[in-house]
Each structure stands twice: as structure tokens, then as C-alpha cells.
PDB file of C-alpha atoms in Angstrom:
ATOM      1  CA  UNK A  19      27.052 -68.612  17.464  1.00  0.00           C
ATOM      2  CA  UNK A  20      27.702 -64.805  18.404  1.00  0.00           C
ATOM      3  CA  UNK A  21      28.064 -62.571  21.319  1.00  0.00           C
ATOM      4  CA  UNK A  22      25.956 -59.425  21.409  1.00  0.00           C
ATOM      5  CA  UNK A  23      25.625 -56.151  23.552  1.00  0.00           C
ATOM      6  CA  UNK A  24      23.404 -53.883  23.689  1.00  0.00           C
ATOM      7  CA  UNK A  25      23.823 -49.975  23.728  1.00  0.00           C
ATOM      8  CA  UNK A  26      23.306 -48.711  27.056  1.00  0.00           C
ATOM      9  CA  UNK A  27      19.727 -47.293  25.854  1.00  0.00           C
ATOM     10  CA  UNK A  28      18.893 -50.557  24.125  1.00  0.00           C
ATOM     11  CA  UNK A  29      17.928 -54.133  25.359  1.00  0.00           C
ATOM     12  CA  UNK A  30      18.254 -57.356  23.041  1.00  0.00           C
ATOM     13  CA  UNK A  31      15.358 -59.337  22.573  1.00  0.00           C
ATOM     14  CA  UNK A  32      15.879 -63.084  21.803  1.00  0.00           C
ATOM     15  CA  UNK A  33      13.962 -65.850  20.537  1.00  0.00           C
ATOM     16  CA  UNK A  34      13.784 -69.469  19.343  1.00  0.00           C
ATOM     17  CA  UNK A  35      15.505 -72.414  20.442  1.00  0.00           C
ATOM     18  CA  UNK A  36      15.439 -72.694  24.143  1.00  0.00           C
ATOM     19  CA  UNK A  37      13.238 -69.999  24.684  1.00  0.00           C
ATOM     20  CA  UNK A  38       9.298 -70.459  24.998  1.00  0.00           C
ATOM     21  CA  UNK A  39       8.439 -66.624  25.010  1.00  0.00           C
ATOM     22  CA  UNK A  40      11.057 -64.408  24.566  1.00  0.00           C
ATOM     23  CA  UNK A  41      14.331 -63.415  26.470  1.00  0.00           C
ATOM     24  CA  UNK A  42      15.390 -59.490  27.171  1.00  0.00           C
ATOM     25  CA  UNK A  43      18.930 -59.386  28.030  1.00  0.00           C
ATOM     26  CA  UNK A  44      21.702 -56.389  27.434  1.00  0.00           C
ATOM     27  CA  UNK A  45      24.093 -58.886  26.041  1.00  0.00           C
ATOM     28  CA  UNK A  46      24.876 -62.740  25.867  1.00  0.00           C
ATOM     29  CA  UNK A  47      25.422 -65.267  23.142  1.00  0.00           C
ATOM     30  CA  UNK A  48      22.970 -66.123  20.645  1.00  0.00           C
ATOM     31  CA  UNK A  49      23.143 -69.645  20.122  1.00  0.00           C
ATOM     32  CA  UNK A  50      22.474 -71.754  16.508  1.00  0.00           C
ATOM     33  CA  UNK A  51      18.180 -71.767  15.793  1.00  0.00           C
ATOM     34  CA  UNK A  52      17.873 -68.439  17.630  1.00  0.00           C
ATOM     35  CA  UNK A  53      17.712 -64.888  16.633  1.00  0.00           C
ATOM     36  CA  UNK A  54      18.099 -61.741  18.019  1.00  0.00           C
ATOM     37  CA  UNK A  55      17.673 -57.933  17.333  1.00  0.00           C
ATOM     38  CA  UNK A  56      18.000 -54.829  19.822  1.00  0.00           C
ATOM     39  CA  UNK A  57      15.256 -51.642  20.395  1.00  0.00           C
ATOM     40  CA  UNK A  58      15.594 -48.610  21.871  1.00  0.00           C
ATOM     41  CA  UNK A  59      13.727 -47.381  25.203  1.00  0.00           C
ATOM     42  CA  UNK A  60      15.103 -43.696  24.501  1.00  0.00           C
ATOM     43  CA  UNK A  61      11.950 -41.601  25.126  1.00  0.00           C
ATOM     44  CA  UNK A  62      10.151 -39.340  22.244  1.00  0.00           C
ATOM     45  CA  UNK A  63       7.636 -36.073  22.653  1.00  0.00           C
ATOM     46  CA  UNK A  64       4.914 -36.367  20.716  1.00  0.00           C
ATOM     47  CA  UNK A  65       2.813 -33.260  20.029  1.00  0.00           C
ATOM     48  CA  UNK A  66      -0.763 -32.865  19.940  1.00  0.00           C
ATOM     49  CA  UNK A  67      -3.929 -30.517  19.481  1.00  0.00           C
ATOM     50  CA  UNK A  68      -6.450 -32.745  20.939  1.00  0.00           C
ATOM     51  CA  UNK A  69     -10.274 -31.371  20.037  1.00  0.00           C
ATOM     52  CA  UNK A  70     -13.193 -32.174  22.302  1.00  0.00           C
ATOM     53  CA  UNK A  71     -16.375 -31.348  23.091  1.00  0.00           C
ATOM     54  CA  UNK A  72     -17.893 -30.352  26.275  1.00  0.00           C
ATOM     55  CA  UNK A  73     -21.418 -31.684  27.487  1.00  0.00           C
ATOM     56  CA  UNK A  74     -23.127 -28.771  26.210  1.00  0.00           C
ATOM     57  CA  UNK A  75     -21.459 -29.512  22.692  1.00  0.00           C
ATOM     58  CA  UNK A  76     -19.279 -26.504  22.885  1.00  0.00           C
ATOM     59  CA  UNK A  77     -15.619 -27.508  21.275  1.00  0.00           C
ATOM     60  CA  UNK A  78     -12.732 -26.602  22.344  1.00  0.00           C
ATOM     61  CA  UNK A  79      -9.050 -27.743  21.576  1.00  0.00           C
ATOM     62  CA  UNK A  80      -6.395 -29.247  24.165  1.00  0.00           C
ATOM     63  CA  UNK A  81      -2.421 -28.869  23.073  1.00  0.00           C
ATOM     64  CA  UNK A  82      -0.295 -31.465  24.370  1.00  0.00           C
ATOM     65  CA  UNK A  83       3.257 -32.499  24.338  1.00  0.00           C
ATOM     66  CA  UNK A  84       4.094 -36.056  25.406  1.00  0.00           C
ATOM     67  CA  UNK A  85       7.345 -37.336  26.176  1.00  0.00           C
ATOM     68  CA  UNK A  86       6.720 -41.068  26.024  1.00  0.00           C
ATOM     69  CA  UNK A  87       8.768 -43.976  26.182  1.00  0.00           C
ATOM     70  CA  UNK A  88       8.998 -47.806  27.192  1.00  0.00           C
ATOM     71  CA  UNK A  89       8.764 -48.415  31.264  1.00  0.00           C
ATOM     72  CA  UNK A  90      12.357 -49.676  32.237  1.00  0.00           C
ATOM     73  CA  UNK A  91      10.683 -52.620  34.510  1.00  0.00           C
ATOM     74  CA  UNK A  92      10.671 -56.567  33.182  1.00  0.00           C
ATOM     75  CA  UNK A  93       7.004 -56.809  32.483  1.00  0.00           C
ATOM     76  CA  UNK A  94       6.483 -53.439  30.611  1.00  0.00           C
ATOM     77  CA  UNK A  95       9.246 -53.999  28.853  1.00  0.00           C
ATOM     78  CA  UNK A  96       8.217 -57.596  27.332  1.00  0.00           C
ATOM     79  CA  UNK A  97       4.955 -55.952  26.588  1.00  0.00           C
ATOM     80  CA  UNK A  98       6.538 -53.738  24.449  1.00  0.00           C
ATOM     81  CA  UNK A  99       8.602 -55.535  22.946  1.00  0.00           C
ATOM     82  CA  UNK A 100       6.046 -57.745  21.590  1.00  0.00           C
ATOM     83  CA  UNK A 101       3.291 -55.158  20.470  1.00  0.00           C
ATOM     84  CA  UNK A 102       5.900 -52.047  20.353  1.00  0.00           C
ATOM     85  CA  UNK A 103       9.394 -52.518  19.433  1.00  0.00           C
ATOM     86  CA  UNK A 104       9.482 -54.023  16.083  1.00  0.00           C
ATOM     87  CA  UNK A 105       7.726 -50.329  14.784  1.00  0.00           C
ATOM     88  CA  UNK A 106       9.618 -47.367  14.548  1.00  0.00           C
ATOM     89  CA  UNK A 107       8.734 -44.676  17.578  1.00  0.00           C
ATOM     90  CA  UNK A 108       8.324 -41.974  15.524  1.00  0.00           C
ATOM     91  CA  UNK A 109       6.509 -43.825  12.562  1.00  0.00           C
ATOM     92  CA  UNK A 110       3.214 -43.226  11.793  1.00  0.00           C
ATOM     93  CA  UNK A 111       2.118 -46.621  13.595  1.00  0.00           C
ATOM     94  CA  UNK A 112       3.263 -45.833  16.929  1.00  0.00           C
ATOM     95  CA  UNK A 113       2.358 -41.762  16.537  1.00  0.00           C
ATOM     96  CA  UNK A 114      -1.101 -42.879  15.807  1.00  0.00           C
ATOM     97  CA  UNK A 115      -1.535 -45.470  18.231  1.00  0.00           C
ATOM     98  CA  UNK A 116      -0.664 -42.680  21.351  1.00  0.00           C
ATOM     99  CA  UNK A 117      -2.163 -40.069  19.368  1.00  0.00           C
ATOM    100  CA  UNK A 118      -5.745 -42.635  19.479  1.00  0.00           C
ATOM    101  CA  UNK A 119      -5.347 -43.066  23.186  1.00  0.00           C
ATOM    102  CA  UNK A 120      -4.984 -39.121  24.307  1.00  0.00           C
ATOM    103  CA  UNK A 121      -8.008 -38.007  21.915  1.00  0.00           C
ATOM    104  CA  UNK A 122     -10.185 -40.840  23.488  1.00  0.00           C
ATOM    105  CA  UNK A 123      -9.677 -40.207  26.733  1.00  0.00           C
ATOM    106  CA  UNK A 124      -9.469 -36.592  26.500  1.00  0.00           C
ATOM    107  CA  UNK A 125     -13.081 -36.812  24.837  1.00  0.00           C
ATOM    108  CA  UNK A 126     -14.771 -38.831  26.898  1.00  0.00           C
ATOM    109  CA  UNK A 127     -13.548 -37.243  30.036  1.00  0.00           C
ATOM    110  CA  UNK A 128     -14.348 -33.671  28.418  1.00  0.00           C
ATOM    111  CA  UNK A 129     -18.175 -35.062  27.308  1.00  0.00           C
ATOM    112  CA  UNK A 130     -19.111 -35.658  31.102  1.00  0.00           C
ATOM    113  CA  UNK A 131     -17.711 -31.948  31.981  1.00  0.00           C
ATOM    114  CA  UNK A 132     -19.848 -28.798  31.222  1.00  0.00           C
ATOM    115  CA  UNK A 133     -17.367 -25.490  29.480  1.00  0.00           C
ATOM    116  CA  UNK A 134     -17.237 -24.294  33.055  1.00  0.00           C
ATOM    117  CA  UNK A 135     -16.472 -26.902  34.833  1.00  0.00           C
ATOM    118  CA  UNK A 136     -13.732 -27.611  32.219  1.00  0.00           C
ATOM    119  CA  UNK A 137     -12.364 -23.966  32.986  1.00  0.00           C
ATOM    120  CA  UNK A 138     -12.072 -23.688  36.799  1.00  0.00           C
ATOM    121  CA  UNK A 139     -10.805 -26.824  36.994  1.00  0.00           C
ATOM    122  CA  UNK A 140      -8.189 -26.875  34.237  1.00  0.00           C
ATOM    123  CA  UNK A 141      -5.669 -28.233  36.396  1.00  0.00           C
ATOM    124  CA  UNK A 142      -7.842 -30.907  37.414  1.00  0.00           C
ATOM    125  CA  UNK A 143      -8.630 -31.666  33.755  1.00  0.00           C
ATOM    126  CA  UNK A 144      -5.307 -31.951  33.286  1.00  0.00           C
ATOM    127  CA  UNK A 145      -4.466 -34.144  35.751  1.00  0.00           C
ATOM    128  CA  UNK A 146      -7.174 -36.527  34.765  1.00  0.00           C
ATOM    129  CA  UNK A 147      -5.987 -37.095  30.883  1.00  0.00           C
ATOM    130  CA  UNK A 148      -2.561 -37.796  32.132  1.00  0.00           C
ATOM    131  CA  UNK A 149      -3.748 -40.530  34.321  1.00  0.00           C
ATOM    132  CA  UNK A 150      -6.228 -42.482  31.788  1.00  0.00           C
ATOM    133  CA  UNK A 151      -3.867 -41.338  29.270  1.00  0.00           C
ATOM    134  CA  UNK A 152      -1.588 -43.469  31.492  1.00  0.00           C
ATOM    135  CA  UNK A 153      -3.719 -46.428  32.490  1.00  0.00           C
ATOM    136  CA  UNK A 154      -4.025 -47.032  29.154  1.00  0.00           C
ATOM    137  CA  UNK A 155      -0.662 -46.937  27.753  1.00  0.00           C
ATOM    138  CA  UNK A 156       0.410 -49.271  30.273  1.00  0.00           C
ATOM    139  CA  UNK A 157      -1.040 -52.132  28.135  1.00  0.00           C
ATOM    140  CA  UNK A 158       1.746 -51.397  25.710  1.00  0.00           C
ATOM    141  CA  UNK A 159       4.231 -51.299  28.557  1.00  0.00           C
ATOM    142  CA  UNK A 160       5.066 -47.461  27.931  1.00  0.00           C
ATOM    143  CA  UNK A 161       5.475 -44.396  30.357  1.00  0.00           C
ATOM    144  CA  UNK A 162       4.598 -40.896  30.040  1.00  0.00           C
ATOM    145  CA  UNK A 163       8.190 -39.722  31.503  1.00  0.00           C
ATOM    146  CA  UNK A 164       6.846 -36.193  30.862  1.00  0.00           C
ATOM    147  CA  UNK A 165       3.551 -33.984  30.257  1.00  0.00           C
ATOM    148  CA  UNK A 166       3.133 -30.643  28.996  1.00  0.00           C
ATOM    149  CA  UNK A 167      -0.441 -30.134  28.324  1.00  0.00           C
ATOM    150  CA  UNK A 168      -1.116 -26.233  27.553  1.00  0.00           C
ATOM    151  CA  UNK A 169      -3.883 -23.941  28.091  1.00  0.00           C
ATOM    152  CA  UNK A 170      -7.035 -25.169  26.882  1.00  0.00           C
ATOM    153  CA  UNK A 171      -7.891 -23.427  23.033  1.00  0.00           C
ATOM    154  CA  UNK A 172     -11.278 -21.837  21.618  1.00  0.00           C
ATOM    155  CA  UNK A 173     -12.428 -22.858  18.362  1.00  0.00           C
ATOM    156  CA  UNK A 174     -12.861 -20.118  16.445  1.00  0.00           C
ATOM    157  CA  UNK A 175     -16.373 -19.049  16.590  1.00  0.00           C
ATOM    158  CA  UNK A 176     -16.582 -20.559  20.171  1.00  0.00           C
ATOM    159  CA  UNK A 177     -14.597 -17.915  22.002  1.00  0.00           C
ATOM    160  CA  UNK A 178     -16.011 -19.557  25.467  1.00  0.00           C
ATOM    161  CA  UNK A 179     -12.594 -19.817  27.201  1.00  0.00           C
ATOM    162  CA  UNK A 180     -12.041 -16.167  26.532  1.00  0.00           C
ATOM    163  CA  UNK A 181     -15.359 -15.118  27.377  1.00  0.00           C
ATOM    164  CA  UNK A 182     -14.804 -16.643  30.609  1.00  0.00           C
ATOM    165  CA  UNK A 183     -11.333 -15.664  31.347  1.00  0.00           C
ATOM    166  CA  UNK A 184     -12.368 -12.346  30.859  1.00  0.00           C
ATOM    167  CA  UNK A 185     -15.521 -12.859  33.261  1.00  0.00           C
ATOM    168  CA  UNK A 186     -12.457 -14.446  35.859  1.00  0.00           C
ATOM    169  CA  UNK A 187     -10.602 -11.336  35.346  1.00  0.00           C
ATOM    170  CA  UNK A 188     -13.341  -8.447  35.581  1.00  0.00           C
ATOM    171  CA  UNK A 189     -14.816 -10.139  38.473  1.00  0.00           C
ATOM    172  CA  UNK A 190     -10.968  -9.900  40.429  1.00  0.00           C
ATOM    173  CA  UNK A 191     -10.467  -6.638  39.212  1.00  0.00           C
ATOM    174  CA  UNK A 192     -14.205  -5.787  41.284  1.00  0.00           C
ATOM    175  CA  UNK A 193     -13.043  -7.689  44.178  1.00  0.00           C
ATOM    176  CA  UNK A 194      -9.451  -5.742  44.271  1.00  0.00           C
ATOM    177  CA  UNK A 195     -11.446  -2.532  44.276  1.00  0.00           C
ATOM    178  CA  UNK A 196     -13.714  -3.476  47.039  1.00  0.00           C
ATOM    179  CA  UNK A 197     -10.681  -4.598  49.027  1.00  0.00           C
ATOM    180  CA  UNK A 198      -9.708  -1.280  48.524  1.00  0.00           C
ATOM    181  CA  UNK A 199     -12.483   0.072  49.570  1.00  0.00           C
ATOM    182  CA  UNK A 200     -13.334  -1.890  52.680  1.00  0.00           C
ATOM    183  CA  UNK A 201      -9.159  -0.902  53.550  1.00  0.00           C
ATOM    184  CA  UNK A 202      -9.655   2.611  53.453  1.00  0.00           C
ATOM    185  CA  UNK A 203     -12.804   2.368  55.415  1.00  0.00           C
ATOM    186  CA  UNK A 204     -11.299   0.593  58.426  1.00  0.00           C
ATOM    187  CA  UNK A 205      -7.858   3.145  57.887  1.00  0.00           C
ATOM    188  CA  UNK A 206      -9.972   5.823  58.222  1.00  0.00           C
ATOM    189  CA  UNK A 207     -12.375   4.239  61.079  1.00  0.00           C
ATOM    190  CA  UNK A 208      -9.186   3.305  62.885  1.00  0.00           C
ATOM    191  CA  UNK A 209      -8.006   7.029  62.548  1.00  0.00           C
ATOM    192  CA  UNK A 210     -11.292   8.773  64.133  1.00  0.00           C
ATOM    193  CA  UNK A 211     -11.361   6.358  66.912  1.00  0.00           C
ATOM    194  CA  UNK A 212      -7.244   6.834  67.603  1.00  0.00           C
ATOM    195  CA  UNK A 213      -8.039  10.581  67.714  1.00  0.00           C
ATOM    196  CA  UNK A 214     -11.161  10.329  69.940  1.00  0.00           C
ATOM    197  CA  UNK A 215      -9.178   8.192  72.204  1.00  0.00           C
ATOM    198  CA  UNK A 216      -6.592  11.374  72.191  1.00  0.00           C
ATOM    199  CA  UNK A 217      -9.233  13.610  72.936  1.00  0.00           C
ATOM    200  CA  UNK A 218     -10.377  11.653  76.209  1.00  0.00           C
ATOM    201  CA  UNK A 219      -7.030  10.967  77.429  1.00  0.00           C
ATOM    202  CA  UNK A 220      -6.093  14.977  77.058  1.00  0.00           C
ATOM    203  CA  UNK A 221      -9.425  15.941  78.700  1.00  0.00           C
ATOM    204  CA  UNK A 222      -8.791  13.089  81.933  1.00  0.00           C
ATOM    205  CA  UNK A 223      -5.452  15.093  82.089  1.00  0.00           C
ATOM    206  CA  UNK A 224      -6.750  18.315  82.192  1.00  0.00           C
ATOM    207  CA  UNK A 225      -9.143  17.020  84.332  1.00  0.00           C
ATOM    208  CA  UNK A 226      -7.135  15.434  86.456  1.00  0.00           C
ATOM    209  CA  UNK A 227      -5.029  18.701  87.146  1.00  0.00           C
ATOM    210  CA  UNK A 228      -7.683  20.545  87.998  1.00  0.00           C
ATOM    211  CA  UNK A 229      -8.652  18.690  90.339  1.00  0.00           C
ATOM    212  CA  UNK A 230      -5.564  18.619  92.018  1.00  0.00           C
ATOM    213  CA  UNK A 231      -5.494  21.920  92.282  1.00  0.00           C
TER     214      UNK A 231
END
């Protein structure tokens, strides 16, 4: 018989006599016919360039940092315990398990999406990958505590993004000038009819004193 504590970023897991499942506890005595070891829920980034294809085939590549790490709650914690914790985080096991889940659903979302669509709505994009990527690493009770996924990538020979950033940025640059444009028009329409006003206030004056003459 032994008393154990965890760290304060660990939790103990404990099995066999006693105990039908398992038991997740940050310290307590482990009694004769039962075993227990300790994992860490510390958080790890996990960096990725994710390739996909568009719905017209075009490819394109998506970098991604993850910081992922076990959900402090009972439930998501037993889950990983049981399919998660006895691997190393940073071993190839775990890396390639997260790595599986954020090129699959980064694919399939990006095969429904035409190049375009995938470009005005980058943030959208975004958004969406985070929250399958999510969904689905709930099943192994982990969180993404933190996501920074970076400006979508050409493949080289498949300058599309650029293509159309430059498009984005021509067609501003034509807007700015006819903003310009329309501004001096209205500054200078503005102007005339200020001095025409002038003009017929000075000639009611004038004639004004005339007549009072």
C-alpha cells in the first residue's frame, strides 16, 4: 500500500481491485491488487502544412499550428486516458493521429469549395476546420486550447491565390481612384454652386439698395 500525488499538471489513473473501469484522482492510496501511473494534460502545438484540393482540382496548401491538449472535464479526461495517455504527446502515435484528423477534414471541407470561394472566405474556411477539427477530437477527449492557421499557400505551378490576391488588390486600387474621382467632382460641384449662391445674394443686395433709393 502507497500514497500518491499527482503534479499539479498531472492526474493519476488507477485500476484493479475495487475498481470496474478506472479511477482519475490527483492523489490517494493505492491499495494491494491495484496499480497506478500519472499523465500529463500540459498542452502541445503541433505544426502542420495541410494540402488540399479545391473542387476544380486546383491544390493548394493550409499551414497550421495546433496547440492541443486533454479537456480538463471528467468525461474527456477518462476518454483520454484510455485511448490517449499511455502514448507519448509528442510521439509519432499521437502526432499522427491529430495530424490524420486536420488533413481529413481540411480536405473534405476544401473538395466541396471552388479556389474562389476558398479565397474570399478564408476566414470562414478557417473557422470551419477548427470546428470539425474539433468535433472530432472530442472522441479522444482532447481540446484545441489554441489555433493558428496561416494564410492559405499556392503550390508551385498553381499560383491561384496570388493571381487572385492580386485581382483583390488591382480591383481596390480602381475603386480608390474612382472614389477620388467622384470626391473631386462633388468638391468642385459644391464650389460652383457656393459661388453662384454668392453671386445671387450680392445681386438681391444691390438690388435691394437700389430700390431703396
Amino acid at each position: 500500500m502507497r500514497y500518491m500525488i499527482a503534479k499539479p499538471s498531472e492526474y493519476l489513473i488507477v485500476t484493479g481491485s475495487g475498481i470496474s473501469d478506472i479511477k482519475l484522482v490527483k492523489k490517494g492510496w493505492i491499495w494491494p491488487m491495484q496499480s497506478a501511473r500519472s499523465f500529463d494534460i500540459s498542452p502541445m502545438n503541433y505544426s502542420f502544412d495541410v494540402q488540399a484540393m479545391s473542387i476544380e482540382k486546383l491544390p493548394f496548401t493550409l499551414p497550421a499550428v495546433f496547440t492541443i491538449g486533454p479537456r480538463d472535464d471528467p468525461e474527456s479526461l477518462k476518454r483520454y486516458a484510455k485511448l490517449i495517455a499511455s502514448h507519448d504527446m509528442s510521439g509519432h502515435h499521437v502526432t499522427d493521429l491529430i495530424k490524420g484528423v486536420v488533413e481529413g477534414e481540411t480536405r473534405v471541407l476544401a473538395a466541396g469549395m471552388s479556389m474562389e470561394e476558398v479565397f474570399k472566405g478564408t476566414k470562414t474556411f478557417k473557422q470551419e476546420v477548427f470546428d470539425k477539427v474539433q468535433l472530432e477530437l472530442d472522441q479522444f477527449g482532447l481540446h484545441i486550447y489554441n489555433a493558428n492557421i496561416k494564410q492559405l499557400v499556392d503550390i508551385k505551378g498553381y499560383e491561384y491565390f496570388s493571381y487572385l490576391s492580386q485581382k483583390t488588390q488591382q480591383e481596390a486600387a480602381n475603386q480608390a481612384k474612382i472614389d477620388v474621382s467622384e470626391a473631386k467632382y462633388k468638391g468642385d460641384t459644391g464650389a460652383k454652386e457656393r459661388e453662384g449662391l454668392t453671386l445671387q445674394n450680392k445681386a438681391k443686395v444691390e438690388a435691394e439698395t437700389l430700390n431703396s433709393n
